[in-house]
PDB file of C-alpha atoms in Angstrom:
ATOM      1  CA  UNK A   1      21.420 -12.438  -1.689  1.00  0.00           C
ATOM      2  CA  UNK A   2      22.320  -9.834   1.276  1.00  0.00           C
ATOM      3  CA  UNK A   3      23.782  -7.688  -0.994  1.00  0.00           C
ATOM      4  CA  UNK A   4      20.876  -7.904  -3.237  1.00  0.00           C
ATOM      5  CA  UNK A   5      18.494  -6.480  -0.411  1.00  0.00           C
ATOM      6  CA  UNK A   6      20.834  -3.556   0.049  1.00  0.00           C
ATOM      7  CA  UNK A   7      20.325  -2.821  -2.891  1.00  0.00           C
ATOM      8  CA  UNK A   8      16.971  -3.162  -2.377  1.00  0.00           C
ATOM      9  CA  UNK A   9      16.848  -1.204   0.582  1.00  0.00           C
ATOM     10  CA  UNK A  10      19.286   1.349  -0.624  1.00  0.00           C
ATOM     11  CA  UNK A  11      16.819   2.271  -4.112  1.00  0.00           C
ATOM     12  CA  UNK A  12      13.367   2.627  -1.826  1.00  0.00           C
ATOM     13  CA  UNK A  13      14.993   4.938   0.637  1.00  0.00           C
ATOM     14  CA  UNK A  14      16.438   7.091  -2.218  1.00  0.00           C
ATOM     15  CA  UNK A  15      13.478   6.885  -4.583  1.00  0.00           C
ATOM     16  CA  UNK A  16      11.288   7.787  -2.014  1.00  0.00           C
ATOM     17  CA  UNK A  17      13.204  10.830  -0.716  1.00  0.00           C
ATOM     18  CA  UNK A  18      14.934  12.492  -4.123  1.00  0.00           C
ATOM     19  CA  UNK A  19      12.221  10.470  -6.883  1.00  0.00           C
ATOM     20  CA  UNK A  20      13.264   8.368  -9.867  1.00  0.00           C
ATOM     21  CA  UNK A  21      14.975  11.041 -12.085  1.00  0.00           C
ATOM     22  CA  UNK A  22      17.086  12.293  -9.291  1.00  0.00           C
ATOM     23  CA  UNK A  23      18.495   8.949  -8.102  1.00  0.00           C
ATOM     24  CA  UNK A  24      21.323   7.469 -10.185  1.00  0.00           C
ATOM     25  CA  UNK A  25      22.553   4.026  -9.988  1.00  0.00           C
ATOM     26  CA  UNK A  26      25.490   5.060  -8.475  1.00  0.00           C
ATOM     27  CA  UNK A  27      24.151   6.966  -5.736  1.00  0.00           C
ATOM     28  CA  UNK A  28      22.238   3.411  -5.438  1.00  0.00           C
ATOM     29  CA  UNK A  29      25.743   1.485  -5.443  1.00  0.00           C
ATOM     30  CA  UNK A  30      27.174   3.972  -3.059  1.00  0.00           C
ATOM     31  CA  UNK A  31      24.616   3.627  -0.670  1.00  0.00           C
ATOM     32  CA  UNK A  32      24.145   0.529  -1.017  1.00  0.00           C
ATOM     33  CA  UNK A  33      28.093  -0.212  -0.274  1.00  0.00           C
ATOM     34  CA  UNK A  34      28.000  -2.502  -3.245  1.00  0.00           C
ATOM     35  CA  UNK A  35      29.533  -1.983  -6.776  1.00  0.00           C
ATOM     36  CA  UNK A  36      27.449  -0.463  -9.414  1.00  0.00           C
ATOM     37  CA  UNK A  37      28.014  -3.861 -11.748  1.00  0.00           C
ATOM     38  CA  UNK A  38      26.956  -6.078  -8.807  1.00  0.00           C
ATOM     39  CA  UNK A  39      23.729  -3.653  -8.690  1.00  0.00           C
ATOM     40  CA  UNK A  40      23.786  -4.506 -12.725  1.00  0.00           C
ATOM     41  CA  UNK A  41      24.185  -8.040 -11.682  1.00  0.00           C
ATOM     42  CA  UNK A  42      20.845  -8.044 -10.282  1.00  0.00           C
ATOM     43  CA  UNK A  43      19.075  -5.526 -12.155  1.00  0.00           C
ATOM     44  CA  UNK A  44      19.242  -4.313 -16.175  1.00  0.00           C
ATOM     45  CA  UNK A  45      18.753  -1.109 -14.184  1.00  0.00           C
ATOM     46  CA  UNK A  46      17.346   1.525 -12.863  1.00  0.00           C
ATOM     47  CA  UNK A  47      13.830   0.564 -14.420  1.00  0.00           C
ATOM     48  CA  UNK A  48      13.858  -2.302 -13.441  1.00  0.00           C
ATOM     49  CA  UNK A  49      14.969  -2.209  -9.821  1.00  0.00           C
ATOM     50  CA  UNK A  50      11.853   0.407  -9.549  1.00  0.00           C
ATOM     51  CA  UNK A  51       9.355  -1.869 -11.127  1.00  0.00           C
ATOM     52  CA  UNK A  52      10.761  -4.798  -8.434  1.00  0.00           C
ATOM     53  CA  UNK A  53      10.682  -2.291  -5.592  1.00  0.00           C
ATOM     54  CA  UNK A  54       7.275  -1.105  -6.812  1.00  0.00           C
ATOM     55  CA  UNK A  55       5.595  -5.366  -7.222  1.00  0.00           C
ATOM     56  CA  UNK A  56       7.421  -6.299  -3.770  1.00  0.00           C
ATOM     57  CA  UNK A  57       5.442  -3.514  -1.772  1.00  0.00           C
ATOM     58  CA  UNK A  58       2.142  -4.341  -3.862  1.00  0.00           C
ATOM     59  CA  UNK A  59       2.621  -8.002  -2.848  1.00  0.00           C
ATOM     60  CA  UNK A  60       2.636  -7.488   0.312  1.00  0.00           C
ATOM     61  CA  UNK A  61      -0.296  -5.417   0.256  1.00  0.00           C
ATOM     62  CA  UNK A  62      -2.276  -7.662  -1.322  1.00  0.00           C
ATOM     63  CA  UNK A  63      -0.612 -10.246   1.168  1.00  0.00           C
ATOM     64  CA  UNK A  64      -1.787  -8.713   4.375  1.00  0.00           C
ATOM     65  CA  UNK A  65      -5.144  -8.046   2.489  1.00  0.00           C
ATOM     66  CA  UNK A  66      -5.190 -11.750   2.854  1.00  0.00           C
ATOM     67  CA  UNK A  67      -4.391 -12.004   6.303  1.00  0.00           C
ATOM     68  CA  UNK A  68      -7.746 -10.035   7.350  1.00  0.00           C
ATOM     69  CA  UNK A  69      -9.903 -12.344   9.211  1.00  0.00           C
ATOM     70  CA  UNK A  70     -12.740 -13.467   6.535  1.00  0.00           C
ATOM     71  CA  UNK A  71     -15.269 -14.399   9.412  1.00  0.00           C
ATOM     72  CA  UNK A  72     -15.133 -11.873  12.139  1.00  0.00           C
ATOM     73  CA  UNK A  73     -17.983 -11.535  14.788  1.00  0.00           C
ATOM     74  CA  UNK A  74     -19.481  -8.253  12.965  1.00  0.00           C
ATOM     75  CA  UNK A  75     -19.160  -6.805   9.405  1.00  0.00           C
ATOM     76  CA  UNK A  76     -17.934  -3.767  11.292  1.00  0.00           C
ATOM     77  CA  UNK A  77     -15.168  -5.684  12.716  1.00  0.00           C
ATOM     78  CA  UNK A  78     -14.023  -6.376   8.794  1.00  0.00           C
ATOM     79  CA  UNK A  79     -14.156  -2.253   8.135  1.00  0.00           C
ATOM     80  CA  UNK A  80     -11.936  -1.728  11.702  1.00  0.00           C
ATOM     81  CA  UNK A  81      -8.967  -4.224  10.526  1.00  0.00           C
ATOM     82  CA  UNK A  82      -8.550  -2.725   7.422  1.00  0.00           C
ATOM     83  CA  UNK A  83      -7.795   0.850   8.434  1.00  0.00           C
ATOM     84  CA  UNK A  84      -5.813  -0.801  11.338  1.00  0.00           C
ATOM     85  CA  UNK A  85      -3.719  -2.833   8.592  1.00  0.00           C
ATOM     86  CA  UNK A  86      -3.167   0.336   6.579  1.00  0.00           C
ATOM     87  CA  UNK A  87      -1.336   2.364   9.532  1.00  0.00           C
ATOM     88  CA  UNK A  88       0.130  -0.655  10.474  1.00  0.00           C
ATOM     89  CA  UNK A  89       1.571  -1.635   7.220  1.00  0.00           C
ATOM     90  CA  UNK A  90       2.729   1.975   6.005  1.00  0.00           C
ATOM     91  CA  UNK A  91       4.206   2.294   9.547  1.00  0.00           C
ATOM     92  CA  UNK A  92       6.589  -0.621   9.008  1.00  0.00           C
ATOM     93  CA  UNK A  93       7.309   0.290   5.043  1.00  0.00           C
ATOM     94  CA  UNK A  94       7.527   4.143   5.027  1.00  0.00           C
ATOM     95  CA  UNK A  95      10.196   4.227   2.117  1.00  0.00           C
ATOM     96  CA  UNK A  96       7.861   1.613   0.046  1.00  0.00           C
ATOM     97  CA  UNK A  97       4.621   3.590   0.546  1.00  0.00           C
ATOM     98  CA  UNK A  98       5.828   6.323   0.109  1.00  0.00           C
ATOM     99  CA  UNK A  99       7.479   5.850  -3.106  1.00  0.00           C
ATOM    100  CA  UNK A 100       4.544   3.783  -4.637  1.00  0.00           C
ATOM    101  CA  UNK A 101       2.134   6.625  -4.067  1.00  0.00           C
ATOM    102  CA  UNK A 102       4.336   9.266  -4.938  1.00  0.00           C
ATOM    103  CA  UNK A 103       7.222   9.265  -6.864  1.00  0.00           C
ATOM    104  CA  UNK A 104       5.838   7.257  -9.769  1.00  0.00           C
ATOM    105  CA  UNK A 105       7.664   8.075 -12.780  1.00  0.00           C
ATOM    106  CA  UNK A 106       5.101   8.256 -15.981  1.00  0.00           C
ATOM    107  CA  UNK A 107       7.827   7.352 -18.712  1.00  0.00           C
ATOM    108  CA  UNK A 108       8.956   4.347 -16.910  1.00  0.00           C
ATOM    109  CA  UNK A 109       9.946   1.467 -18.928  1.00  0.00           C
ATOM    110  CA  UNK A 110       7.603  -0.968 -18.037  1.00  0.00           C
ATOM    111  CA  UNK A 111       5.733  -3.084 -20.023  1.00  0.00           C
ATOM    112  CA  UNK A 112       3.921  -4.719 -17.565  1.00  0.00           C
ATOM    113  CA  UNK A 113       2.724  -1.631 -16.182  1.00  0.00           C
ATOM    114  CA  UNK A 114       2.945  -2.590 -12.384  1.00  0.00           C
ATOM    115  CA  UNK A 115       1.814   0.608 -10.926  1.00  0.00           C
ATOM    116  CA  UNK A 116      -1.414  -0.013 -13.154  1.00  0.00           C
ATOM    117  CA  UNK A 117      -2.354  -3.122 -13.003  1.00  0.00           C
ATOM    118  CA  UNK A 118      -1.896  -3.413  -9.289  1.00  0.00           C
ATOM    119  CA  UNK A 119      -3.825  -0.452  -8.588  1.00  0.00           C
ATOM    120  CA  UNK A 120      -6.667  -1.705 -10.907  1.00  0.00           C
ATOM    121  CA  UNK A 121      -6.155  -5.436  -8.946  1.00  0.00           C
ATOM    122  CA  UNK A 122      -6.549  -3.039  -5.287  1.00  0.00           C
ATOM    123  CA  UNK A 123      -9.421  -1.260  -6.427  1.00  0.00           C
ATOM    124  CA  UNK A 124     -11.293  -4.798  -7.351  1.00  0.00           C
ATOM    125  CA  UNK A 125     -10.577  -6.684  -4.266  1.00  0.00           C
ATOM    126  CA  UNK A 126     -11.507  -3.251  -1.849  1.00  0.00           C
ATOM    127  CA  UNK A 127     -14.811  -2.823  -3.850  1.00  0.00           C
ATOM    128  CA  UNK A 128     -15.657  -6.915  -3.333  1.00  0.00           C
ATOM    129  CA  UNK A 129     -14.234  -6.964   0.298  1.00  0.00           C
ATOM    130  CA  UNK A 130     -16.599  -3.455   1.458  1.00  0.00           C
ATOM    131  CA  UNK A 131     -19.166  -4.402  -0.873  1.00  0.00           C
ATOM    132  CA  UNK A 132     -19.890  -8.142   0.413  1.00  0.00           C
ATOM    133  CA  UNK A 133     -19.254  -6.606   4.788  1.00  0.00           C
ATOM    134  CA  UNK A 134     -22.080  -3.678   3.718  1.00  0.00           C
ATOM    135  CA  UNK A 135     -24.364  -6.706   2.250  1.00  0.00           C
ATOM    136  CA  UNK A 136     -23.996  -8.867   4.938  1.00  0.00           C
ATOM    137  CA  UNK A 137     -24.135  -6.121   7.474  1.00  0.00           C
ATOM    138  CA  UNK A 138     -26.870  -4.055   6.153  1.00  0.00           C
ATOM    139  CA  UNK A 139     -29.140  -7.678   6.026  1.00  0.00           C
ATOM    140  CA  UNK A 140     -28.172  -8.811   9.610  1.00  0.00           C
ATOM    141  CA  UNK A 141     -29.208  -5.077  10.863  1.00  0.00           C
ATOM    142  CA  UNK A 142     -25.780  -4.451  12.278  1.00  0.00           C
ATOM    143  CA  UNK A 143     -25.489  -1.800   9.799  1.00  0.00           C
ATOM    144  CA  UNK A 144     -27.792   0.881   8.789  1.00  0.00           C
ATOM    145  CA  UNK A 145     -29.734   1.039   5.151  1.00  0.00           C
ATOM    146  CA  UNK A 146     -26.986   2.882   3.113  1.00  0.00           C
ATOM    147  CA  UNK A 147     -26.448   3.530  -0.510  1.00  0.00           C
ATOM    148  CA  UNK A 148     -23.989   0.171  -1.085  1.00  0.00           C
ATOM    149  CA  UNK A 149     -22.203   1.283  -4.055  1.00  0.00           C
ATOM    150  CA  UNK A 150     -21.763   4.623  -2.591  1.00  0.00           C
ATOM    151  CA  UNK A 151     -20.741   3.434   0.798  1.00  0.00           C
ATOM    152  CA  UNK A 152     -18.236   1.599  -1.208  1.00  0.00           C
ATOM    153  CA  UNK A 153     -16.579   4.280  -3.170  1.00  0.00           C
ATOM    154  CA  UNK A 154     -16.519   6.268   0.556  1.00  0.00           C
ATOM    155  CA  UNK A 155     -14.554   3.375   2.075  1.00  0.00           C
ATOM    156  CA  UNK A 156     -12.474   2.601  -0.732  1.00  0.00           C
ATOM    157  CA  UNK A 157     -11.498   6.376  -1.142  1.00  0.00           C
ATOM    158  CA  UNK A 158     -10.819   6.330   2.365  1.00  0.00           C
ATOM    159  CA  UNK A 159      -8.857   3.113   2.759  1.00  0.00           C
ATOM    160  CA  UNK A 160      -6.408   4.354  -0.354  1.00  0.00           C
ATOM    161  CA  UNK A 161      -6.293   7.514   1.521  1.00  0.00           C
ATOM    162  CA  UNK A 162      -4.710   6.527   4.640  1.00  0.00           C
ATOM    163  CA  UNK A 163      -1.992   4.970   2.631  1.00  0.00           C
ATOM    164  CA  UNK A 164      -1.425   8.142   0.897  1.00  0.00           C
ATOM    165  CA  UNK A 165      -1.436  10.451   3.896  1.00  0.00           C
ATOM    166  CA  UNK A 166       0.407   7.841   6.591  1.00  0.00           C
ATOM    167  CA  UNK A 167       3.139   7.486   3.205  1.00  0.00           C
ATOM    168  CA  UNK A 168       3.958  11.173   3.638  1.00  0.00           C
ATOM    169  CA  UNK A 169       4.043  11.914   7.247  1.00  0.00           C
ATOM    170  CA  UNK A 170       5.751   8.540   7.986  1.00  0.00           C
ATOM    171  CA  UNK A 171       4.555   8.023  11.592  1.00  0.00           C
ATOM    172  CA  UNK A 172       1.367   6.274  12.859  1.00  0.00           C
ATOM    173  CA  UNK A 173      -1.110   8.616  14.869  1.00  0.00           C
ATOM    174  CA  UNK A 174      -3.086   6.450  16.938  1.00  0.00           C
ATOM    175  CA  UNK A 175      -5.876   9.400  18.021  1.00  0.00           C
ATOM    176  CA  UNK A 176      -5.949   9.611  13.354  1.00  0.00           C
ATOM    177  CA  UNK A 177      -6.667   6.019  13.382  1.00  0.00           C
ATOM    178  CA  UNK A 178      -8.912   5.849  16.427  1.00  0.00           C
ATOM    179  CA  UNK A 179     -11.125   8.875  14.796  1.00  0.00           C
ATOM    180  CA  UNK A 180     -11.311   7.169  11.137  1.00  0.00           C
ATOM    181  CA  UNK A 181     -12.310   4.145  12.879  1.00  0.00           C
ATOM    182  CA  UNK A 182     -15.238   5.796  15.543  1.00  0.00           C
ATOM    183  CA  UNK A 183     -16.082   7.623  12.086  1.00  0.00           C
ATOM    184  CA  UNK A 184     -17.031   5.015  10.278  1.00  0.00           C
ATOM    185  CA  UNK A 185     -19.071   3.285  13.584  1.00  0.00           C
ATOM    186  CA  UNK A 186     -20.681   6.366  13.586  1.00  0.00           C
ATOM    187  CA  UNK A 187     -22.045   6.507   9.998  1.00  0.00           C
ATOM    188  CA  UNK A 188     -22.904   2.404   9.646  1.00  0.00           C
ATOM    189  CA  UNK A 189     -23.771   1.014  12.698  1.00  0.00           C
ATOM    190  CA  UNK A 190     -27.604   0.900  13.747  1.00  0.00           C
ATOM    191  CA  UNK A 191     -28.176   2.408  17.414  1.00  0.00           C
TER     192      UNK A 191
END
């Protein structure tokens, strides 16, 4: 099973940095210090150590997703962990982040369509999770009268930002995550 994660380790760093098309199963191997039938062993390829690269990072995601307190003492609380988890989370997985959001390969051989369906999946469970804390805030007076559905397509843009900008500079900025934050305080919460 070790040599299965470097592997696994050895594909995300080299996806993310040279993309699908450049990275050959033997630069994988190599890397990897494995043989390229043990990497065979484990995958039918290439494909398909992507798509298992690309479900593991969307699973965890969708695990620390979980993980967000479901009762916190304000809605805006519920909007601040969020863009805290997405720094965090793309801080600790660079490689993964970065090659979900940006090295996608469009004639992939996947049936399942991972990429897809899990972004569909993430844009579902963002519009219910900003779309019940503007509710709830917006009725206790914690929040200002906004547009919900709007609001909601801000946030969510925003939220699927951060991954995409934190994925290419690979280092959290504290003062970036600080401003997003006292941005959104600024625009929701009543005086």
């Amino acid at each position: 099973m070790k040599k299965k994660y470097y592997i696994i380790d050895a594909a995300t760093r080299l996806f993310a940095t040279q993309g699908f098309d450049a990275t050959t199963t033997i630069q994988i191997s190599e890397e990897a210090k494995v043989t390229e039938p043990l990497l065979y062993y484990h995958f039918k390829g290439k494909d398909e150590l992507y798509t298992s690269i690309l479900a593991s990072a969307f699973e965890e995601y969708f695990s620390r997703l979980k993980e967000l307190k479901k009762e916190t003492a304000t809605s805006f609380e519920k909007i601040e962990k969020i863009i805290a988890m997405q720094f965090q989370l793309v801080s600790e997985k660079p490689y993964d982040f970065y090659m979900t959001i940006s090295t996608y390969p469009t004639r992939l051989k996947d049936p399942d369509n991972v990429f897809k369906k899990n972004t569909a999946r993430l844009k579902r469970w963002l519009k219910s999770y900003f779309s019940d804390c503007l509710k709830k805030g917006i009725k206790s007076g914690e929040f200002v009268k906004v547009p919900v559905d709007g609001t909601v397509d801000i946030l969510t843009l925003l939220v699927k930002d951060i991954l995409r900008q934190q994925s290419f500079s690979a280092k959290t900025n504290k003062k970036t995550i600080q401003a997003m934050i006292d941005f959104c305080r600024r625009s929701l919460v009543a005086k």
